[in-house]
Coordinates of C-alpha atoms in Angstrom, one line a residue:
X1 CA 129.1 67.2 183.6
X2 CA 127.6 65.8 186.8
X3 CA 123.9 67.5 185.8
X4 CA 120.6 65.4 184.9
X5 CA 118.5 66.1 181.7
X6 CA 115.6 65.1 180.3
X7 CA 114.5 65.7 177.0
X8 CA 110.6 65.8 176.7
X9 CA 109.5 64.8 173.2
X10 CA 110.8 61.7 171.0
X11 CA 110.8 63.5 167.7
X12 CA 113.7 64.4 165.3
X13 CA 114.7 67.8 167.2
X14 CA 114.4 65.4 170.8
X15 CA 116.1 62.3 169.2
X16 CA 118.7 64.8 167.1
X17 CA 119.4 66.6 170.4
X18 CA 119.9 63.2 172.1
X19 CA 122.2 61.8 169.7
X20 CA 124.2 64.9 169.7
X21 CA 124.8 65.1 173.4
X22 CA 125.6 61.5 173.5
X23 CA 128.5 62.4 171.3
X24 CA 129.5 64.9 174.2
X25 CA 129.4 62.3 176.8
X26 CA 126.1 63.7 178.4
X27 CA 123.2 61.2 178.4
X28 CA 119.6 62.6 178.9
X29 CA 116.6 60.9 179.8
X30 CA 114.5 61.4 176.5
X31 CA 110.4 60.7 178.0
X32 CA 107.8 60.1 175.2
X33 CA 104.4 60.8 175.5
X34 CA 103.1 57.9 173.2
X35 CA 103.0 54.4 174.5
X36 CA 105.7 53.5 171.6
X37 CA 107.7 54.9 169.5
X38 CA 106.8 53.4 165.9
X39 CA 107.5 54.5 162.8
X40 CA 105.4 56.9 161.6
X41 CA 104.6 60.0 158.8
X42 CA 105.2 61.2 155.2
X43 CA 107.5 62.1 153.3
X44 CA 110.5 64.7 154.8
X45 CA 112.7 67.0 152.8
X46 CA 116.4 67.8 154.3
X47 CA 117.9 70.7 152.6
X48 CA 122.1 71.1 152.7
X49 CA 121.9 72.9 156.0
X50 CA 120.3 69.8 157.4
X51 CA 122.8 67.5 156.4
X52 CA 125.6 69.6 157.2
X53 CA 124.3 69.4 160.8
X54 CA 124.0 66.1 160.6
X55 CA 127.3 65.7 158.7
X56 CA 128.1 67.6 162.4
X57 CA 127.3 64.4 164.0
X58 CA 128.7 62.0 161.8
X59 CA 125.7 60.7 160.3
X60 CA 125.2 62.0 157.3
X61 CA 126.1 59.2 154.7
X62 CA 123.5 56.7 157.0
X63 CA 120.6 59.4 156.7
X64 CA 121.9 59.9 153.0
X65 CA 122.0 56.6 152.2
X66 CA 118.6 56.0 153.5
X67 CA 116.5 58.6 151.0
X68 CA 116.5 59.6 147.7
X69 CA 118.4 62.6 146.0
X70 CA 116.2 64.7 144.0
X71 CA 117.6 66.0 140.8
X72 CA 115.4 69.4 140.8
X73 CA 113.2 71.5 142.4
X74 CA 110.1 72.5 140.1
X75 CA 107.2 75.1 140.5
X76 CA 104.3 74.9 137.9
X77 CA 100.5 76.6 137.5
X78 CA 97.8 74.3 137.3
X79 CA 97.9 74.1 133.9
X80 CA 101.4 72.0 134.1
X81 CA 103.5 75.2 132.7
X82 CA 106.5 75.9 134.5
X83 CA 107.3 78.7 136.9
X84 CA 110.9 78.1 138.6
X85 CA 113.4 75.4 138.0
X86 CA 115.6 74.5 140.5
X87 CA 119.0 72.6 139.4
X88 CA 119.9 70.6 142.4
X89 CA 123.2 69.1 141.5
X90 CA 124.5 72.5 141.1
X91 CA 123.2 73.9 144.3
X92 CA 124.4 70.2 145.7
X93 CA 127.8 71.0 143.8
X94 CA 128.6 74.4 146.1
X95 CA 126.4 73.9 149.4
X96 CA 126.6 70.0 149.7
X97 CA 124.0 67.5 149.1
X98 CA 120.6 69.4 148.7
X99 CA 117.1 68.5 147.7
X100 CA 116.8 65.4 149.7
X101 CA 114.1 63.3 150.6
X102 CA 113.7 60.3 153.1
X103 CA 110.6 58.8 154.7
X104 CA 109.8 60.5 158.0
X105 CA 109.8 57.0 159.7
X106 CA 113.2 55.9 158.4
X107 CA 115.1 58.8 159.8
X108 CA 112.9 58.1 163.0
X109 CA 114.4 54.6 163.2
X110 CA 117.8 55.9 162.3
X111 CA 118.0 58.2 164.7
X112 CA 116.6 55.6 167.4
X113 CA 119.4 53.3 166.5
X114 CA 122.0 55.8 167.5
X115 CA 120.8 56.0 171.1
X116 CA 121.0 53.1 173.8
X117 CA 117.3 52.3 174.7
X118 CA 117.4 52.6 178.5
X119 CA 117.7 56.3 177.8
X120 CA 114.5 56.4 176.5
X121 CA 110.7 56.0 178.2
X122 CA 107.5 55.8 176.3
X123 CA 104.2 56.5 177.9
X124 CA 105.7 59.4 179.7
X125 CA 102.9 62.2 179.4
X126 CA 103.7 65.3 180.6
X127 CA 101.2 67.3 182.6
X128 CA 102.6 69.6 184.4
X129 CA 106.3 70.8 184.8
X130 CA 107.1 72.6 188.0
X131 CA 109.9 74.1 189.1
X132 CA 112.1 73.1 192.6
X133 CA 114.1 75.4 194.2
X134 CA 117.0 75.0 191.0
X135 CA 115.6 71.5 189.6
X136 CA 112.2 71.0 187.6
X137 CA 109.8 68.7 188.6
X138 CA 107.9 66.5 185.5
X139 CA 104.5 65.0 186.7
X140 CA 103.1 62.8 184.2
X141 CA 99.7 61.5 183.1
X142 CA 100.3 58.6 184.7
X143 CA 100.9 60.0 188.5
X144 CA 104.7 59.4 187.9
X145 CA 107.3 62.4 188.0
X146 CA 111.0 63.0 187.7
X147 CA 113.0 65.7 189.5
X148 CA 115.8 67.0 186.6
X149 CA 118.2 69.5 186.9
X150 CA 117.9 70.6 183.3
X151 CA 114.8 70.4 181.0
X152 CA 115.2 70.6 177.1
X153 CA 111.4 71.0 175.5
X154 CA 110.7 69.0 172.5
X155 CA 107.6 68.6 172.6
X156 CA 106.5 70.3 169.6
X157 CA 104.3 72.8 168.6
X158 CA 101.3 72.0 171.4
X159 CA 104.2 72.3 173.5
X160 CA 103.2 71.5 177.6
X161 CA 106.5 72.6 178.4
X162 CA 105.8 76.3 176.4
X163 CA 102.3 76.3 177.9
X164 CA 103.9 76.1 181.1
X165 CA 106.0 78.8 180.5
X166 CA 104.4 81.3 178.2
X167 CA 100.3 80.5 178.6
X168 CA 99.4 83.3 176.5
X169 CA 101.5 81.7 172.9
X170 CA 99.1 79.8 170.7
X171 CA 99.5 78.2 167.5
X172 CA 98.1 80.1 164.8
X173 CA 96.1 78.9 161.9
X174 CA 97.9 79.5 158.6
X175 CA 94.6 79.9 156.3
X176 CA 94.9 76.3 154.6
X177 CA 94.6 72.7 155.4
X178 CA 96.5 69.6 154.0
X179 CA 96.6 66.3 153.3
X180 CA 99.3 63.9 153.1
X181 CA 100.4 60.2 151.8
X182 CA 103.1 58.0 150.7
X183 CA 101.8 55.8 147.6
X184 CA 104.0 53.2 145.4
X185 CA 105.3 55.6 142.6
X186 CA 102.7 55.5 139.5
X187 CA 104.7 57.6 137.3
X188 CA 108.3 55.8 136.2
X189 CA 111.1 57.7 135.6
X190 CA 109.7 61.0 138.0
X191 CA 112.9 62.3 139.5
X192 CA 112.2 65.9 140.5
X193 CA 110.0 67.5 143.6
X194 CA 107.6 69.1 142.2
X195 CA 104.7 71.8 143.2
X196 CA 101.8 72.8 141.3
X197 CA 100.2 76.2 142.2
X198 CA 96.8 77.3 141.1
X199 CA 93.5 78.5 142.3
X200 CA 92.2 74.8 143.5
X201 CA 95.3 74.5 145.7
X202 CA 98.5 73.7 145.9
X203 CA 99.3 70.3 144.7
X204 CA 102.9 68.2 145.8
X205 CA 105.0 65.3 144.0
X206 CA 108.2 64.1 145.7
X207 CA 109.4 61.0 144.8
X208 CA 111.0 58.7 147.5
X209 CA 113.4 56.1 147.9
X210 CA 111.9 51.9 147.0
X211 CA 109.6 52.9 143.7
X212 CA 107.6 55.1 146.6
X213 CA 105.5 58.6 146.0
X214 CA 105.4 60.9 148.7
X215 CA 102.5 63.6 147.5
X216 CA 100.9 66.2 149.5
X217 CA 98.1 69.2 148.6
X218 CA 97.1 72.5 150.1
X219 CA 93.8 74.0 149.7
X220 CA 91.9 77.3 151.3
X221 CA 90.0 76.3 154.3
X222 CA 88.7 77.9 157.5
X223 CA 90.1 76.0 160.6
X224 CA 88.8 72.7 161.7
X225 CA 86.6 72.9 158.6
X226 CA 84.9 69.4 159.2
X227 CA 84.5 69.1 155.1
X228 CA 88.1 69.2 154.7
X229 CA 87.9 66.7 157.7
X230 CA 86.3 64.1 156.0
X231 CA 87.7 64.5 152.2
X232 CA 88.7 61.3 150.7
X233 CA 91.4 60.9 147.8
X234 CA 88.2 60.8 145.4
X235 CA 86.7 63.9 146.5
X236 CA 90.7 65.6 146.1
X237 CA 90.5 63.7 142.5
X238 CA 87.1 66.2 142.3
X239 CA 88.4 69.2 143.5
X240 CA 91.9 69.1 141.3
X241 CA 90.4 67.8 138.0
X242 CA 91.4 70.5 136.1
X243 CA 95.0 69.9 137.2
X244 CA 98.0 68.3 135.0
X245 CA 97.7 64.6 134.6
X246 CA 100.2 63.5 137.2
X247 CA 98.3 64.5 139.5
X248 CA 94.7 62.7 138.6
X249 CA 97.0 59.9 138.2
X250 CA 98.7 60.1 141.2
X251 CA 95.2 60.6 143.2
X252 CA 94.0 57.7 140.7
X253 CA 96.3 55.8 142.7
X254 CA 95.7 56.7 146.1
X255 CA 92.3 55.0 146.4
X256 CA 93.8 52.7 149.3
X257 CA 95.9 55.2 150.4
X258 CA 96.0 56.0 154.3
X259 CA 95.9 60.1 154.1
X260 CA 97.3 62.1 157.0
X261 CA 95.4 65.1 157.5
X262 CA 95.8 68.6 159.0
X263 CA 95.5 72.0 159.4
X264 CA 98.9 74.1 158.7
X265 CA 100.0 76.2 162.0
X266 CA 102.8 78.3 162.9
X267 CA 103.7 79.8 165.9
X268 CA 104.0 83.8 167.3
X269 CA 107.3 84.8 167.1
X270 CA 109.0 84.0 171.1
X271 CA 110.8 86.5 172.9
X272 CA 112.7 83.9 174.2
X273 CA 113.6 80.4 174.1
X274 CA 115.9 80.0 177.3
X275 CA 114.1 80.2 180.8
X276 CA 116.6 79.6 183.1
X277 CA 116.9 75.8 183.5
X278 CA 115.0 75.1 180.6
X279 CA 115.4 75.7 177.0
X280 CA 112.5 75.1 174.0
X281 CA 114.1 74.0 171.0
X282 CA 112.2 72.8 167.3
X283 CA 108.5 73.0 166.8
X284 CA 108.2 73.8 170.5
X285 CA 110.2 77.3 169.8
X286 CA 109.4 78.1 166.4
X287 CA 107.1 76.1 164.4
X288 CA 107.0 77.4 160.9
X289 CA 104.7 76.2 157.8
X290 CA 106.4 73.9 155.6
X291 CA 106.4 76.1 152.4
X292 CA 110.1 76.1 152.7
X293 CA 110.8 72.7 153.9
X294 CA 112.5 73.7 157.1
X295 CA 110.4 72.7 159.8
X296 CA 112.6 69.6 160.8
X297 CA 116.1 71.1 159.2
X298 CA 116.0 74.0 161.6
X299 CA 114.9 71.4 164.7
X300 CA 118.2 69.4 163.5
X301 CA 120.1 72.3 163.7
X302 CA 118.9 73.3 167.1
X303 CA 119.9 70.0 168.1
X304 CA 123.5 70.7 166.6
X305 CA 124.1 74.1 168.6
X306 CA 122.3 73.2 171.7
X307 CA 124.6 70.6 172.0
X308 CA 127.8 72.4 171.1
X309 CA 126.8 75.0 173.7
X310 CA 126.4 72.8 176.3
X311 CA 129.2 70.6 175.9
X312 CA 131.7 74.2 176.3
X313 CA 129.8 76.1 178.9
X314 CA 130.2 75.1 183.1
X315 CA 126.3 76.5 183.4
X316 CA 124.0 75.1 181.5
X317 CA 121.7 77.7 181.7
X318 CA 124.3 79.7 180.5
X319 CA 124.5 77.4 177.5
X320 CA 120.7 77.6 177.0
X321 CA 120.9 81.8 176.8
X322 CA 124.3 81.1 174.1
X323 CA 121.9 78.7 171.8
X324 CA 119.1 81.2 172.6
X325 CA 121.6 84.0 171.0
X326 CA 122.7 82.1 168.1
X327 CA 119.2 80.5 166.8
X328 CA 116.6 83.1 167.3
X329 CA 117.4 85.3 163.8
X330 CA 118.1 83.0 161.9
X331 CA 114.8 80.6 163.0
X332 CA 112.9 83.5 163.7
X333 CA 113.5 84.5 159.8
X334 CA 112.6 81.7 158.6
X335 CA 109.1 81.9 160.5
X336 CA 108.3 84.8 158.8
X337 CA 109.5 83.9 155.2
X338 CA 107.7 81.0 155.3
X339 CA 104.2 82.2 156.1
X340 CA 104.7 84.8 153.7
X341 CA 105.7 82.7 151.0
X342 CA 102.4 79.9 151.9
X343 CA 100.0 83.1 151.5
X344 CA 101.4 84.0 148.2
X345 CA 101.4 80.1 146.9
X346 CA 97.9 80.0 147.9
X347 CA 96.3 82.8 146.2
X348 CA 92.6 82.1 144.5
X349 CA 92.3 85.3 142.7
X350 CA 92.9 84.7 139.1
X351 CA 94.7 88.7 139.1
X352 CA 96.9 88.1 141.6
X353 CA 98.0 84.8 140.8
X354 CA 98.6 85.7 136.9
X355 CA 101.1 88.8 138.0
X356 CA 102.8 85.9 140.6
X357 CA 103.2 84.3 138.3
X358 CA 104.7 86.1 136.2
X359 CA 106.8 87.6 138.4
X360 CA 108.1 84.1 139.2
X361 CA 108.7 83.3 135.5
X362 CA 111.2 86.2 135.5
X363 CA 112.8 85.8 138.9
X364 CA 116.8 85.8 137.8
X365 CA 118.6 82.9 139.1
X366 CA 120.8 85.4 141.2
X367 CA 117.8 85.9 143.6
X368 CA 117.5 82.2 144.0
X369 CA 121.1 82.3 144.5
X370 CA 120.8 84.9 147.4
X371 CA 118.3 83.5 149.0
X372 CA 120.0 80.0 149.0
X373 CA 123.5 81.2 150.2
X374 CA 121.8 83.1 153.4
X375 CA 120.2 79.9 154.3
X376 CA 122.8 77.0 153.8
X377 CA 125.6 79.1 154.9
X378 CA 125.3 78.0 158.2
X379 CA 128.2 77.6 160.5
X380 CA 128.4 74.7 162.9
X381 CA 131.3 75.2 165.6
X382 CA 133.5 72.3 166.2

């Protein structure tokens, strides 16, 4: 295919999508805002449908091999009683690998290694895309710009390419803020993910790969709250003392600890992702909260079909409106499910969250089992 593109946006869905249309024998121009790409973030869950698109591309024993498999999935109350157990070596056993966690910056580097560096410029700020006649123009910070035939936006969730096109989306604030950090494990022998639920907050244990602890906690703020701003692992230690002892532990433990902080958004639902030439894929189309870890498995997935579609279609564009078709449900679902399930996990009132509970206590394991099915059952075309 004798067309340009340029990916805007060095994240997972940007390097995914790169790697993926390498494999097609189509080589975009990937252009980063940050003057270098270094390895950076927390701790990232994959679920099966994320390594089954990256089993799409052949990588999924390197990304495997570079995390840790988690044996289940656990909800608890604040007082260290369980809620839900999730086996994952028998969801593993009938949706493929499942429950897996690797360190945000070691699929960063894996996914960099995959892709020839000339492809890829750093310092490339976007300010303003414009379109040409049939081609895009991309002017940069720096008074640079690059004429492309074909733009994919993966720019995430403060999107310039989505401002561009749709002014009028904003992220929206999700009601809570969090903090995040990966510490050396304190607590031997922890092999689950875990979530604590109670009035404080929730709390988050995931443990990864090298003897590391990848935590994470949730409380009820208003937006930009410049309190939450300046909390400290001491002042979290304060605010979840009445929490189980893994977690004053764990906070015990963070003292040093770099914490990576920041309000949870989502986005509106889109009308559309394709426009025209250009096509919005990831955070950039659907940013969702992370209360059912699929923030970055849905952006791998774009990358998947995106690249499928492009590599059987004579118009790209046409390609963009076929990914358009086959993602929008299914991410668009998971928007929703998400932000309904983070409102329900952060409940203060004692009420409520005593009938949640409870209700959660007595969930049968064929509704976890529905749920599950609808959302690894996903179908990659060769």
């Amino acid at each position: 295919m004798n067309k340009q593109f340029v990916i805007c946006g060095a994240g997972i869905a940007g390097l995914t999508t790169a790697v993926a249309l390498h494999q097609k024998g189509i080589y975009p121009l990937v252009f980063e805002a940050a003057p270098a790409i270094s390895p950076v973030g927390a701790g990232l869950g994959l679920a099966a449908n994320a390594i089954k698109a990256f089993k799409a591309i052949g990588l999924d024993q390197q990304v495997i091999s570079a995390g840790q498999f988690l044996n289940a999935m656990n909800i608890y109350d604040h007082h260290g009683k369980m809620l839900t157990r999730t086996d994952s070596r028998k969801i593993s056993e009938k949706y493929g690998q499942d429950n897996f966690c690797i360190h945000r910056a070691d699929l960063h580097k894996l996914l960099l290694s995959q892709i020839d560096p000339d492809y890829i410029q750093t310092h490339k700020k976007l300010e303003k895309p414009e379109q040409s006649g049939s081609s895009m123009i991309l002017n940069f910070t720096d008074g640079t710009s690059f004429k492309t035939d074909y733009l994919i936006a993966a720019d995430g969730i403060n999107s310039v390419v989505r401002q561009h096109l749709l002014p009028e989306i904003a992220p929206r604030y999700a009601g809570y803020t969090c903090w995040r950090a990966v510490i050396e494990n304190p607590l031997p022998g922890y092999t689950d993910a875990a979530e604590y639920w109670g009035p404080a907050g929730r709390f988050g244990l995931v443990p990864l790969k090298d003897h590391q602890l990848y935590w994470f906690c949730c409380i009820n703020a208003t937006r930009n709250n410049p309190a939450m701003k300046q909390m400290t692992s001491q002042k979290l230690l304060a605010h979840f003392s009445n929490y189980p002892s893994e977690i004053i532990q764990v906070l015990e433990h963070s003292a040093n600890a770099s914490l990576i902080w920041g309000d949870i958004t989502d986005l509106p639902l889109l009308k559309n992702y394709a426009f025209g030439n250009t096509v919005l894929i990831g955070d950039a189309a659907h940013a969702t909260t992370p209360n059912m870890g699929q923030g970055a498995c849905q952006a791998i997935e774009d990358a998947v079909v995106l690249a499928q579609e492009i590599s059987k279609a004579d118009d790209p564009a046409a390609a963009f409106k076929a990914f358009e078709k086959r993602r929008m449900k299914r991410t668009q679902e998971i928007v929703r499910n998400s932000a309904t399930l983070g409102k329900v996990a952060q409940w203060e009132n004692r009420m409520l969250i005593s009938i949640r509970n409870g209700l959660f206590s007595i969930l049968p394991e064929k509704f976890n089992e529905i749920q599950l099915q609808k959302l690894y059952n996903v179908d990659f075309e060769s």
